[in-house]
PDB file of C-alpha atoms in Angstrom:
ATOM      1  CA  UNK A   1       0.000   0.000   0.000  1.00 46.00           C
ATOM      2  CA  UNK A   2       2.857   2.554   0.806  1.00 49.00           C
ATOM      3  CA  UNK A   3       4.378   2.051  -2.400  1.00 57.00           C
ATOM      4  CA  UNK A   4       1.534   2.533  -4.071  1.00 57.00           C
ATOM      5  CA  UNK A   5       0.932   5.679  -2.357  1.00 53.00           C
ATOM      6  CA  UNK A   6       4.404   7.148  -3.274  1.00 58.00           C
ATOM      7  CA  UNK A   7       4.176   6.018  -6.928  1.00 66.00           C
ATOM      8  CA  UNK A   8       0.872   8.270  -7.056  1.00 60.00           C
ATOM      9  CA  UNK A   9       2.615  11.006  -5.404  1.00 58.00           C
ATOM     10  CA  UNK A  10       5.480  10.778  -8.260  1.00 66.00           C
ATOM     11  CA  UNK A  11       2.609  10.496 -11.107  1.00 64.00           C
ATOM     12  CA  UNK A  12       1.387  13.398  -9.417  1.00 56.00           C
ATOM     13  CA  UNK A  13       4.432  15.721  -9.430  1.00 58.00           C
ATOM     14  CA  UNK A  14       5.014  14.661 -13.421  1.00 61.00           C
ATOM     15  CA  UNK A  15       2.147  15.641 -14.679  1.00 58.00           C
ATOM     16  CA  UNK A  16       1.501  18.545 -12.257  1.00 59.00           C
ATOM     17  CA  UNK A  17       4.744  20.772 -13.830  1.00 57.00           C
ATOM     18  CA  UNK A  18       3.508  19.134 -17.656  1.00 59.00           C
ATOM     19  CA  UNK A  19      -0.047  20.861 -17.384  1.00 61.00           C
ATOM     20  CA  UNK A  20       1.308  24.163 -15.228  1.00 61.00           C
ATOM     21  CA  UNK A  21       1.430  26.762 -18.025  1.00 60.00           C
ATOM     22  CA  UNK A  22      -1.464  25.144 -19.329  1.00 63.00           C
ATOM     23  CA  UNK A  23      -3.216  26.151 -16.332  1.00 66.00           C
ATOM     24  CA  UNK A  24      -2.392  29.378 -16.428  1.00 63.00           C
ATOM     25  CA  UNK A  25      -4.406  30.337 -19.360  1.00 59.00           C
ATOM     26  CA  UNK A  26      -7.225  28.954 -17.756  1.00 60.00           C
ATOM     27  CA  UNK A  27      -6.341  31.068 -14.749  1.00 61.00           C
ATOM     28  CA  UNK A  28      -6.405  34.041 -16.382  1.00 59.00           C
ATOM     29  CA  UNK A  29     -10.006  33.588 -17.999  1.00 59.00           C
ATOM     30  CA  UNK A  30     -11.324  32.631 -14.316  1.00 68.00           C
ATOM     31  CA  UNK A  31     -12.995  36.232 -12.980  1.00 70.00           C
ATOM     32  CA  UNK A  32     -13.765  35.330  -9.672  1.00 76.00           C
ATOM     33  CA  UNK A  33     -17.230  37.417  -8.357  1.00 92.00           C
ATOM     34  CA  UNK A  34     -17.547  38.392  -5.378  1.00 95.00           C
ATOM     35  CA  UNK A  35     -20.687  37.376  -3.036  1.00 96.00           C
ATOM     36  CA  UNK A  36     -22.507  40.253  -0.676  1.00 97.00           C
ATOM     37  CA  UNK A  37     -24.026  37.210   1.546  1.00 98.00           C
ATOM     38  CA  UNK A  38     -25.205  40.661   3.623  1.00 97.00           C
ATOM     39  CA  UNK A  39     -27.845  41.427   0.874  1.00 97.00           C
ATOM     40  CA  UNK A  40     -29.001  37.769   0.888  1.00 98.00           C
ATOM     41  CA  UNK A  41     -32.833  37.215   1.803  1.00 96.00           C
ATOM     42  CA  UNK A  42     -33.819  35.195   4.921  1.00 96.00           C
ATOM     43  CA  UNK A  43     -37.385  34.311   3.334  1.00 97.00           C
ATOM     44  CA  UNK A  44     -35.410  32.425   0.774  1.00 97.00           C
ATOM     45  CA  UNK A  45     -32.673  29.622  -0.515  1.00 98.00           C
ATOM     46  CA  UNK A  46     -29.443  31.283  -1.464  1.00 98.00           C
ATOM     47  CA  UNK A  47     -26.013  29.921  -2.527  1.00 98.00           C
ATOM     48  CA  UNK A  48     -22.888  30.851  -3.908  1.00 98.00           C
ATOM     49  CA  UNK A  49     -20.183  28.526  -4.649  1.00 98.00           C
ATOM     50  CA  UNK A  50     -16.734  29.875  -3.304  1.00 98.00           C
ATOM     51  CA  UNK A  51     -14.488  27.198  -5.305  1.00 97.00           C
ATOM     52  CA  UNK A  52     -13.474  23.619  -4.917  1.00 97.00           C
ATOM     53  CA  UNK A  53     -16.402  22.191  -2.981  1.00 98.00           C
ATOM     54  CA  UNK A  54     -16.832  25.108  -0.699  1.00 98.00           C
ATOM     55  CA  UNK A  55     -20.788  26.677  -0.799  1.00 98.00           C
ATOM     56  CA  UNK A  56     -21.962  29.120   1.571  1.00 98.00           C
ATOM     57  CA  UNK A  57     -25.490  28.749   1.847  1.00 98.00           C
ATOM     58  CA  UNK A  58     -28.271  30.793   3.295  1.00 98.00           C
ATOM     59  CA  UNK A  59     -31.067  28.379   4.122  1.00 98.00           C
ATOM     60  CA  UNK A  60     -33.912  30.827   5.582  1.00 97.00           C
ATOM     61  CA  UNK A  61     -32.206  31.762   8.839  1.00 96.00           C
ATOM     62  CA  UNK A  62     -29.581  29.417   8.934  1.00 98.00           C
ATOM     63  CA  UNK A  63     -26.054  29.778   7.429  1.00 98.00           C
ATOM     64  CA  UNK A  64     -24.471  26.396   6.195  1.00 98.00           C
ATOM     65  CA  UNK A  65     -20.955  25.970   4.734  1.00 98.00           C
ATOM     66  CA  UNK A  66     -19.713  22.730   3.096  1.00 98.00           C
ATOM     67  CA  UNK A  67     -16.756  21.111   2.801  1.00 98.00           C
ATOM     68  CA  UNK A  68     -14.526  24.723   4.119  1.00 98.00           C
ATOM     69  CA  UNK A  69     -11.465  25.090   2.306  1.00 98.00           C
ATOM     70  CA  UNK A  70     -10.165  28.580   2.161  1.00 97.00           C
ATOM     71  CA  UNK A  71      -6.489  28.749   2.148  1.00 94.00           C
ATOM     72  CA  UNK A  72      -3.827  28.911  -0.516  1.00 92.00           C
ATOM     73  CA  UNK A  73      -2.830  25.399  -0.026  1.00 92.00           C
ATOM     74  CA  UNK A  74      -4.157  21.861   1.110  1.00 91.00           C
ATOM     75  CA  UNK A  75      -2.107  19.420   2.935  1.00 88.00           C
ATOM     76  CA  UNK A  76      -0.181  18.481   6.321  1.00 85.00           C
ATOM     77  CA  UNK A  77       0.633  21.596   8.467  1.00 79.00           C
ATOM     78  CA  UNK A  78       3.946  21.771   9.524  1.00 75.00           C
ATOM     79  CA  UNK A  79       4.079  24.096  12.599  1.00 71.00           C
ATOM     80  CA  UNK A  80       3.076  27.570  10.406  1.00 70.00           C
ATOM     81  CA  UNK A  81       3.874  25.904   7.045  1.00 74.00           C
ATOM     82  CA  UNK A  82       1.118  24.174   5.377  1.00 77.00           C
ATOM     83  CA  UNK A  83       2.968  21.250   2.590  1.00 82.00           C
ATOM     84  CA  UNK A  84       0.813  20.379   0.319  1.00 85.00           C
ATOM     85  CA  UNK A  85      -1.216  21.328  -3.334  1.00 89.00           C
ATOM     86  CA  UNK A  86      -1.115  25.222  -4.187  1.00 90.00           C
ATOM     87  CA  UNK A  87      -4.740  26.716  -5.267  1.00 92.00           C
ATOM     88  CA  UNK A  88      -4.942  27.971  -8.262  1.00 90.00           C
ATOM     89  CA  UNK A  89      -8.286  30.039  -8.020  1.00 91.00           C
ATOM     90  CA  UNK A  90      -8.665  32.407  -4.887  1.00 93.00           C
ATOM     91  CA  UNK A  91     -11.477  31.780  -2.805  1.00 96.00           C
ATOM     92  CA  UNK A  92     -14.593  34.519  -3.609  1.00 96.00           C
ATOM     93  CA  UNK A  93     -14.705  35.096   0.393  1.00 97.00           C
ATOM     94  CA  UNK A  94     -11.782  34.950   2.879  1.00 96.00           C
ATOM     95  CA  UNK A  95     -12.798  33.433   6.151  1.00 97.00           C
ATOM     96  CA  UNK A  96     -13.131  36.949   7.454  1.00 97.00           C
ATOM     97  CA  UNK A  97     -15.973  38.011   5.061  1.00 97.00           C
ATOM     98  CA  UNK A  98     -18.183  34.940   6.233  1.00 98.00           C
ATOM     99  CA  UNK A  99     -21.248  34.574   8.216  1.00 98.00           C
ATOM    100  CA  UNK A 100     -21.283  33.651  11.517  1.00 98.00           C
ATOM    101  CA  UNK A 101     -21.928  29.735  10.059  1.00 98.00           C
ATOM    102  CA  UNK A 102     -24.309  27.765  11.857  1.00 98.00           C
ATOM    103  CA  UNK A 103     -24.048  24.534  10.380  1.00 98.00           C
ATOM    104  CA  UNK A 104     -20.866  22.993   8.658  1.00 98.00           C
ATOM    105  CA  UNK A 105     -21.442  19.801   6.397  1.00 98.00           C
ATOM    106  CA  UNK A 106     -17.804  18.008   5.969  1.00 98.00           C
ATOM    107  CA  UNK A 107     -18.182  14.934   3.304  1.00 98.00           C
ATOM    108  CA  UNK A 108     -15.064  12.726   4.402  1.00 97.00           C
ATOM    109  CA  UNK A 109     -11.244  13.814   5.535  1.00 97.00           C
ATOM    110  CA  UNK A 110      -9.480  14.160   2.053  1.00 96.00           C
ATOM    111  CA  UNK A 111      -7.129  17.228   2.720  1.00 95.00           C
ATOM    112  CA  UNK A 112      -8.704  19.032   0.056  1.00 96.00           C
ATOM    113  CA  UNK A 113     -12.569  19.131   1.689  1.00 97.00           C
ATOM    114  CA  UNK A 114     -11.319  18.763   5.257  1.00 97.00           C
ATOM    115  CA  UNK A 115      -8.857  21.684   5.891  1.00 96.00           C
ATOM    116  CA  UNK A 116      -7.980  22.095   9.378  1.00 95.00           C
ATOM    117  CA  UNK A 117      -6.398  25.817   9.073  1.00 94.00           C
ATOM    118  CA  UNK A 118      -9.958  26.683   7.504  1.00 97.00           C
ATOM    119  CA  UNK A 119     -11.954  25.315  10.429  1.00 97.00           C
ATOM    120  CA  UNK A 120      -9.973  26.737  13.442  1.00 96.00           C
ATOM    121  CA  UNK A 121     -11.720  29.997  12.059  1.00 97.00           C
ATOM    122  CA  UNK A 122     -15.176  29.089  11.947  1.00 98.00           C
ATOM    123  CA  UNK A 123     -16.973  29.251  15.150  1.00 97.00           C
ATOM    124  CA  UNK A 124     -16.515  27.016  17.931  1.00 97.00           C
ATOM    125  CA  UNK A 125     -20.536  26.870  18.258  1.00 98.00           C
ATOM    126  CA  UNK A 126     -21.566  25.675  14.797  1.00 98.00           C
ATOM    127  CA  UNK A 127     -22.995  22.372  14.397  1.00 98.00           C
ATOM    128  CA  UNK A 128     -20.662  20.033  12.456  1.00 98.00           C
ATOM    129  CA  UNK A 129     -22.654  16.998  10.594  1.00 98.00           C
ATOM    130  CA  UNK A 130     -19.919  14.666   8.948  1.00 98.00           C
ATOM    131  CA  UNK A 131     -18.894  11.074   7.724  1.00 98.00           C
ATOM    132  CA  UNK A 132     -18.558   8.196  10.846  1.00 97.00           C
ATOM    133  CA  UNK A 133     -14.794   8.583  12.428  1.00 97.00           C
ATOM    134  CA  UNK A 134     -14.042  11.906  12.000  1.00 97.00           C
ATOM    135  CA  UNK A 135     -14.894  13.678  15.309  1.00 96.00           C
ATOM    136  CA  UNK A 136     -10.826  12.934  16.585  1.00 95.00           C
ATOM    137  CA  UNK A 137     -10.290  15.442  13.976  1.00 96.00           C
ATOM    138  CA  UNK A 138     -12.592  18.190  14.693  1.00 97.00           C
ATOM    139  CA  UNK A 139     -12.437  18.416  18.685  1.00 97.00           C
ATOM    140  CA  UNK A 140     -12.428  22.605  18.867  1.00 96.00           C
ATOM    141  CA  UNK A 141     -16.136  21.876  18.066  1.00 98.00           C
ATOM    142  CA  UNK A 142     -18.955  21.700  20.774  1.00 97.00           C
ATOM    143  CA  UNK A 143     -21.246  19.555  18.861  1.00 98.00           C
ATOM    144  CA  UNK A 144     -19.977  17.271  16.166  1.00 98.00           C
ATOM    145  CA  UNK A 145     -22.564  14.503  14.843  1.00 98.00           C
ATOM    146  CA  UNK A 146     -21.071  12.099  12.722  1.00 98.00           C
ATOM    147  CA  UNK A 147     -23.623   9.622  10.508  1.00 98.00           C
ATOM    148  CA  UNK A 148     -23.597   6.744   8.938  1.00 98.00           C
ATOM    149  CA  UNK A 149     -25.876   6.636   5.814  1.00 98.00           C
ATOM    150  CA  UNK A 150     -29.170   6.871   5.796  1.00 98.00           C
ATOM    151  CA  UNK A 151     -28.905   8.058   9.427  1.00 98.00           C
ATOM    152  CA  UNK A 152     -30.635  11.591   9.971  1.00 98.00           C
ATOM    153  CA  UNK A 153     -30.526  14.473  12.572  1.00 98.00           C
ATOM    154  CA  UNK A 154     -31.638  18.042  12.635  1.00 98.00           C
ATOM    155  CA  UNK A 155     -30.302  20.791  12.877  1.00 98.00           C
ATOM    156  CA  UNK A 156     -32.793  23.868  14.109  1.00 97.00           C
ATOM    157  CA  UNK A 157     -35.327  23.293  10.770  1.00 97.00           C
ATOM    158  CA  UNK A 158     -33.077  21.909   8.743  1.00 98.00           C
ATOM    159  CA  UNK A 159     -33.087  17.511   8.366  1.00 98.00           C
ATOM    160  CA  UNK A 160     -30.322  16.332   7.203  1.00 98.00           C
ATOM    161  CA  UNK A 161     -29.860  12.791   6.166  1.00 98.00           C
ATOM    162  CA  UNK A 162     -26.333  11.177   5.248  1.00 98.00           C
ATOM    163  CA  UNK A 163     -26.156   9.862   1.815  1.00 98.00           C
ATOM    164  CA  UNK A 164     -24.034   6.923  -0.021  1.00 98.00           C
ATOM    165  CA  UNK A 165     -21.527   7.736  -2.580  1.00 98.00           C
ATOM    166  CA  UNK A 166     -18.593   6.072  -4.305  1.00 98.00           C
ATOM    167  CA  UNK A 167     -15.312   6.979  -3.043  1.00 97.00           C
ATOM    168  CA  UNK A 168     -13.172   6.537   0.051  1.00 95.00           C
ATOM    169  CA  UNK A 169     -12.111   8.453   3.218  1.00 95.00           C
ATOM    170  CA  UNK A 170      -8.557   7.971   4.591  1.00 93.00           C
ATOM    171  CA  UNK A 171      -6.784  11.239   5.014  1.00 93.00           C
ATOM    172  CA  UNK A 172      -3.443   9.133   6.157  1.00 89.00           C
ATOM    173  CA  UNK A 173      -1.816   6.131   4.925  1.00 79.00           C
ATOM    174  CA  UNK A 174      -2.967   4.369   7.787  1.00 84.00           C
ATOM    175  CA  UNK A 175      -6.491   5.688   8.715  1.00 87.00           C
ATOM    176  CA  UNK A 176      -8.726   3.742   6.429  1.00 84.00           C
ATOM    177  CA  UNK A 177     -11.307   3.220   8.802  1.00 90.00           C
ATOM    178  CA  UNK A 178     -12.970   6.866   8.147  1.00 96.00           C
ATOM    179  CA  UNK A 179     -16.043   7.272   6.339  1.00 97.00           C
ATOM    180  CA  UNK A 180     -17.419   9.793   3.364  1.00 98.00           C
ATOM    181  CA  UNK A 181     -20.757  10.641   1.875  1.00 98.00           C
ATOM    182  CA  UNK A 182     -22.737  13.572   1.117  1.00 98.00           C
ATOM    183  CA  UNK A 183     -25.725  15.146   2.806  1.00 98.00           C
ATOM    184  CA  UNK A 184     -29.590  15.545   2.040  1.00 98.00           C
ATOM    185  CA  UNK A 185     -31.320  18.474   3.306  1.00 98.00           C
ATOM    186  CA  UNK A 186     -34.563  19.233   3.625  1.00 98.00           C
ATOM    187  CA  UNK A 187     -35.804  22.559   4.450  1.00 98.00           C
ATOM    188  CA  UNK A 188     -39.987  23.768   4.423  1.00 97.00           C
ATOM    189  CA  UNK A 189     -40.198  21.314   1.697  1.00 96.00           C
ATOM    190  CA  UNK A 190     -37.262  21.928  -0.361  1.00 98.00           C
ATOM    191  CA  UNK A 191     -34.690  19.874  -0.790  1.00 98.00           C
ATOM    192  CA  UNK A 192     -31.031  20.238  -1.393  1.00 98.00           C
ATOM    193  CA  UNK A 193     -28.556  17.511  -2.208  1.00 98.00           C
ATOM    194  CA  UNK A 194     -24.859  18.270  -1.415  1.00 98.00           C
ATOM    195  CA  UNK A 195     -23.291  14.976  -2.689  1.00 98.00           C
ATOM    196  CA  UNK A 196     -19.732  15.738  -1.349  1.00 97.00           C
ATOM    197  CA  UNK A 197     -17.201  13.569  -3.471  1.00 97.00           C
ATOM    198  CA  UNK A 198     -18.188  10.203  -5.800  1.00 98.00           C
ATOM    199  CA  UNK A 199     -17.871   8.234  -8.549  1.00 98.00           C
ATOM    200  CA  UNK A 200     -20.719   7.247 -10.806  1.00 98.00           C
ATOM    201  CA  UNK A 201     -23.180   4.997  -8.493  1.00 98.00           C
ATOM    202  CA  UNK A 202     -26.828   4.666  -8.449  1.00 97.00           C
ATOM    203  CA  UNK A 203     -26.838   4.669  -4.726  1.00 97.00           C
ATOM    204  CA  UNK A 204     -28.596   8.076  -4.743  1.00 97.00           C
ATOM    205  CA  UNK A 205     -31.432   6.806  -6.981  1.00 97.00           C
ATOM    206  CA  UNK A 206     -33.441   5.838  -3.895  1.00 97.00           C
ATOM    207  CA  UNK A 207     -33.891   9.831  -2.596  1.00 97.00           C
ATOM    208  CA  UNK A 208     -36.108  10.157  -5.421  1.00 96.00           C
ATOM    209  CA  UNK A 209     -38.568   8.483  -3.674  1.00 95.00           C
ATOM    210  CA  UNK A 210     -38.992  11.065  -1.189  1.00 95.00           C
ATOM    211  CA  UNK A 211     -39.751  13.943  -4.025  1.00 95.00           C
ATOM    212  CA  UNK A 212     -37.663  15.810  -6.784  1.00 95.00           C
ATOM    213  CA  UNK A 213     -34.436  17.260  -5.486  1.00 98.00           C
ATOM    214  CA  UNK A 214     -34.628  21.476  -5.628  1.00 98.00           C
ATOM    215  CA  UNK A 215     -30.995  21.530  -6.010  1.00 98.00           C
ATOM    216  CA  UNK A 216     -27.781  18.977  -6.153  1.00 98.00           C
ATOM    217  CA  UNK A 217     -24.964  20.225  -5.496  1.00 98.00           C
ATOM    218  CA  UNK A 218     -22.271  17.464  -7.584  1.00 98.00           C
ATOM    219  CA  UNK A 219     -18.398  17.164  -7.961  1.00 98.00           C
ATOM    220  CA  UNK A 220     -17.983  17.627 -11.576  1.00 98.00           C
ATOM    221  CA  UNK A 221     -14.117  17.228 -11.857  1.00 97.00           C
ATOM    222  CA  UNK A 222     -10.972  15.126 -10.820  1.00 96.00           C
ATOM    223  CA  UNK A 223     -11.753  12.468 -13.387  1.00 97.00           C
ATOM    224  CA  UNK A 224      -8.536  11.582 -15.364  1.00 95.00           C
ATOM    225  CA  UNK A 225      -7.497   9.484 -14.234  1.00 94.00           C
ATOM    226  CA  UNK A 226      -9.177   8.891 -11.361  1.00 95.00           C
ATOM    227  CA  UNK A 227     -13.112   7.706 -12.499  1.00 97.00           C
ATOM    228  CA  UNK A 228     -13.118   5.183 -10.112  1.00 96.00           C
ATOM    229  CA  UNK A 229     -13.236   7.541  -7.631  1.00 96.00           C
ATOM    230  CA  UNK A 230     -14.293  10.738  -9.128  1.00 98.00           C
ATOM    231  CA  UNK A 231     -17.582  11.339 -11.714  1.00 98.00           C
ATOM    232  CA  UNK A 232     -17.463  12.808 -15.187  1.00 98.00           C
ATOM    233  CA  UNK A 233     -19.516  15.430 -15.823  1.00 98.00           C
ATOM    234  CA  UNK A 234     -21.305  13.572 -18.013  1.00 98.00           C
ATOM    235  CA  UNK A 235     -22.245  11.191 -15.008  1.00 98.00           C
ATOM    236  CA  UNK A 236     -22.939  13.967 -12.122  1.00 98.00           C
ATOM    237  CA  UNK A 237     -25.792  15.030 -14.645  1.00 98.00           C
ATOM    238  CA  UNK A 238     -26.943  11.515 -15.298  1.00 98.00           C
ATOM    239  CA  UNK A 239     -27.036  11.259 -11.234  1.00 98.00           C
ATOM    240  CA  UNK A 240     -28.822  14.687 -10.865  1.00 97.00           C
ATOM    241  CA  UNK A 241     -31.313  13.810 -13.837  1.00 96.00           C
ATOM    242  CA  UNK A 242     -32.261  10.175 -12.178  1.00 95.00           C
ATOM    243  CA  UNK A 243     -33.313  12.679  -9.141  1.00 96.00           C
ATOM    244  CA  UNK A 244     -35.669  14.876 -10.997  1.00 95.00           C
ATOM    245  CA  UNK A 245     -33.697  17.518 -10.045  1.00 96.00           C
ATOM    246  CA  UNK A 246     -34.208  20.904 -10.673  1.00 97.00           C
ATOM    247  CA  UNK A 247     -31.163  22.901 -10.012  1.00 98.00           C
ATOM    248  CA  UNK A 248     -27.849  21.506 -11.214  1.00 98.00           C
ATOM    249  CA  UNK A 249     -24.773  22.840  -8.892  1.00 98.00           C
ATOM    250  CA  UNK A 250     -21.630  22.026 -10.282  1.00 98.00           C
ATOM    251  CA  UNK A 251     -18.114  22.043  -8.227  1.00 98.00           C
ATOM    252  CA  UNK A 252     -15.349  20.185  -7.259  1.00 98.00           C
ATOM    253  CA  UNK A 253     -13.378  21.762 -10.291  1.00 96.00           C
ATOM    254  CA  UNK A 254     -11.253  24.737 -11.436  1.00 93.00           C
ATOM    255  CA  UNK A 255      -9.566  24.960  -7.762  1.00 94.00           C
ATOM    256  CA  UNK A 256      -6.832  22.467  -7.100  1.00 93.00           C
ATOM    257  CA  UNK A 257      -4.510  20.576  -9.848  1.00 90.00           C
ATOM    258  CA  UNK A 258      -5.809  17.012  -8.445  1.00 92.00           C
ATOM    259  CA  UNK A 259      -5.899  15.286 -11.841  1.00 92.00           C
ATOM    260  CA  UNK A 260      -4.695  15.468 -15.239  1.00 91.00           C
ATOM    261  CA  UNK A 261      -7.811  17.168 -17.307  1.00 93.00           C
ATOM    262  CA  UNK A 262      -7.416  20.805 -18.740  1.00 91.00           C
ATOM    263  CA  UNK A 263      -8.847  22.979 -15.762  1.00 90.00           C
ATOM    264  CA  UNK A 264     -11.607  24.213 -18.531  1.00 91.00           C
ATOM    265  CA  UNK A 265     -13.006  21.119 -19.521  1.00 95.00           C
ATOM    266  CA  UNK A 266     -15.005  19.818 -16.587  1.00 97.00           C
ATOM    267  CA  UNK A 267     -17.552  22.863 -16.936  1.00 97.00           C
ATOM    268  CA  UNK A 268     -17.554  22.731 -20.769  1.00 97.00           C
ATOM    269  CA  UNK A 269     -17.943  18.863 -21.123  1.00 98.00           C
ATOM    270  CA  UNK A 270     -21.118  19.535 -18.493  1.00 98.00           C
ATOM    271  CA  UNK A 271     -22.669  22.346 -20.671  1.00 98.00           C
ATOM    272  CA  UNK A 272     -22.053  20.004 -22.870  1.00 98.00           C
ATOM    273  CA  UNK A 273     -24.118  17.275 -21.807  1.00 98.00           C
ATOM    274  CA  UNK A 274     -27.029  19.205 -20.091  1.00 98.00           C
ATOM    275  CA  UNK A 275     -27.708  20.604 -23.967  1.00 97.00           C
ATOM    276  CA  UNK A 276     -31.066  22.142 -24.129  1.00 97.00           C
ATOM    277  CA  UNK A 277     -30.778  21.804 -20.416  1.00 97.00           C
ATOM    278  CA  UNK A 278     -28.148  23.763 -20.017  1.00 97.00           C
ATOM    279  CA  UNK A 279     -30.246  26.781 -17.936  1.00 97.00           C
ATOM    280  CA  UNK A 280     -30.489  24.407 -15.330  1.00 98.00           C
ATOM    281  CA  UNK A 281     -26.723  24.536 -14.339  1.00 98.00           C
ATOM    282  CA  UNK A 282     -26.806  27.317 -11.797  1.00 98.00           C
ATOM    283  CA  UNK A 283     -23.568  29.093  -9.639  1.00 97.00           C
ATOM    284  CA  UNK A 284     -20.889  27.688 -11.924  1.00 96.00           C
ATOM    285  CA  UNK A 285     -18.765  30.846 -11.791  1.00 95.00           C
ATOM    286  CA  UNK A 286     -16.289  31.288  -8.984  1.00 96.00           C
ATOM    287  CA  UNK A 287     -18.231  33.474  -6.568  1.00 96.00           C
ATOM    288  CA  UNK A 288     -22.016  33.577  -8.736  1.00 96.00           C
ATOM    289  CA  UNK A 289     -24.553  33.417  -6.580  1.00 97.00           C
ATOM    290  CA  UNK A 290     -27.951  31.795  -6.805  1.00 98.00           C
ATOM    291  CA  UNK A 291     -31.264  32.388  -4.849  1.00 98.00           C
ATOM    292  CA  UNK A 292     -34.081  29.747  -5.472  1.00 97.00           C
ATOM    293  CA  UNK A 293     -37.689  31.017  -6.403  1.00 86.00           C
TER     294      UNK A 293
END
């Protein structure tokens, strides 16, 4: 298993230099907005995606964050160095300009969706909801709830149920033993699927018998070459469309140089797909935000 791991870490310092100055073209087309969350309504559902797998949402009175990742890097934290990959997108808020966050969502312990430097700035009195075997990692919390899927709990009037997905959860060589999954939430009859990180499965299909989903929120990118672990874009709106789902949130893209596709192609390849549909795909830019009617 170690070797394994170090021949992916090679792979991944090859190809990360190959596809750098690719990149920055990409970069440079990327005009990150920049959310008000002051101006949002609290009669409504509004969201704004703030890169990688980060949304700020403003469920009524509540404010949710998923998946917090904020710095300029993700990876081990070496005293006050942080070793790890370099972001190539600033965040559209800094930790400062947030909320005060009531409810943080955290889909499994991959350094790139659990970032520890991020979360000793949130408040110590938000609700954390997250995979099975992760509280060790989040103890400057007051209430953590970790759940299994298809386990529920609530949070003010917010359910929230754990979902299934296809990936894996070890943030060390060793710690295999952690869990991942994404989270169904269900707000004065809306509901809103965040679906953290998976692979093409049709272990969501069941939610559909509890009513269309409002909005999913779905990792788009990270796909080449790792499909076994990561969905195409082509399959995130398969997933979303066996959901009757309304609202189409794409992220998970754009952010981090995790894999070896051009950092455009994720969000083209989806526009792609969705076709006719296409109006559907909602907060794609860096920092867009979208209120539901």
């Amino acid at each position: 298993m170690f070797k394994s791991h170090v021949e992916a870490l090679r792979r991944y310092a090859r190809f990360t230099e190959l596809y750098r100055q690719r990149d920055r073209a990409a970069q440079r087309a990327i005009k990150p907005l920049h959310p008000d969350p002051a101006s949002w309504p609290s009669d409504r559902i509004t969201v704004a995606w703030l890169g990688h797998s980060t949304v700020l949402m403003r469920l009524f009175d509540t404010w949710v964050i998923t998946d917090p990742v904020l710095g300029r890097r993700v990876g081990i934290s070496l005293g006050m160095v942080q070793v790890g990959v370099r972001r190539l997108t600033p965040p559209a808020l800094r930790v400062k300009e947030l909320p005060p966050i009531d409810l943080v969502l955290l889909s499994h312990a991959h350094f790139d969706h659990l970032d520890i430097p991020t979360l000793r700035r949130l408040p110590r009195s938000a609700v954390v909801v997250t995979a099975p075997y992760l509280g060790d990692l989040l103890t400057r919390f007051r209430d953590v709830r970790e759940l299994a899927w298809g386990e529920t709990t609530r949070v003010g009037e917010i359910d929230i149920e754990a979902t299934p997905a296809k990936h894996w959860g070890a943030r060390m060589l060793r710690d295999r033993h952690r869990g991942w999954g994404g989270f169904l939430l269900t707000v004065r009859g809306r509901r809103i699927l965040f679906a953290g990180d998976t692979a093409r499965t049709d272990a969501l299909r069941p939610l559909a018998a509890g009513g269309a989903v409002d909005l999913a929120i779905m990792p788009i990118g990270a796909y080449n070459p790792w499909i076994a672990n990561h969905c195409s874009p082509e399959e995130a709106w398969g997933m979303a469309r066996q959901l009757g789902t309304g609202a189409f949130m794409p992220v998970h893209h754009s952010t981090f140089r995790l894999s070896r596709e051009p950092m455009a192609e994720p969000l083209a390849r989806l526009h792609a797909a969705a076709g006719p549909d296409a109006s559907r795909i909602v907060a794609a830019t860096l920092g867009e935000t979208w209120t539901m009617r």
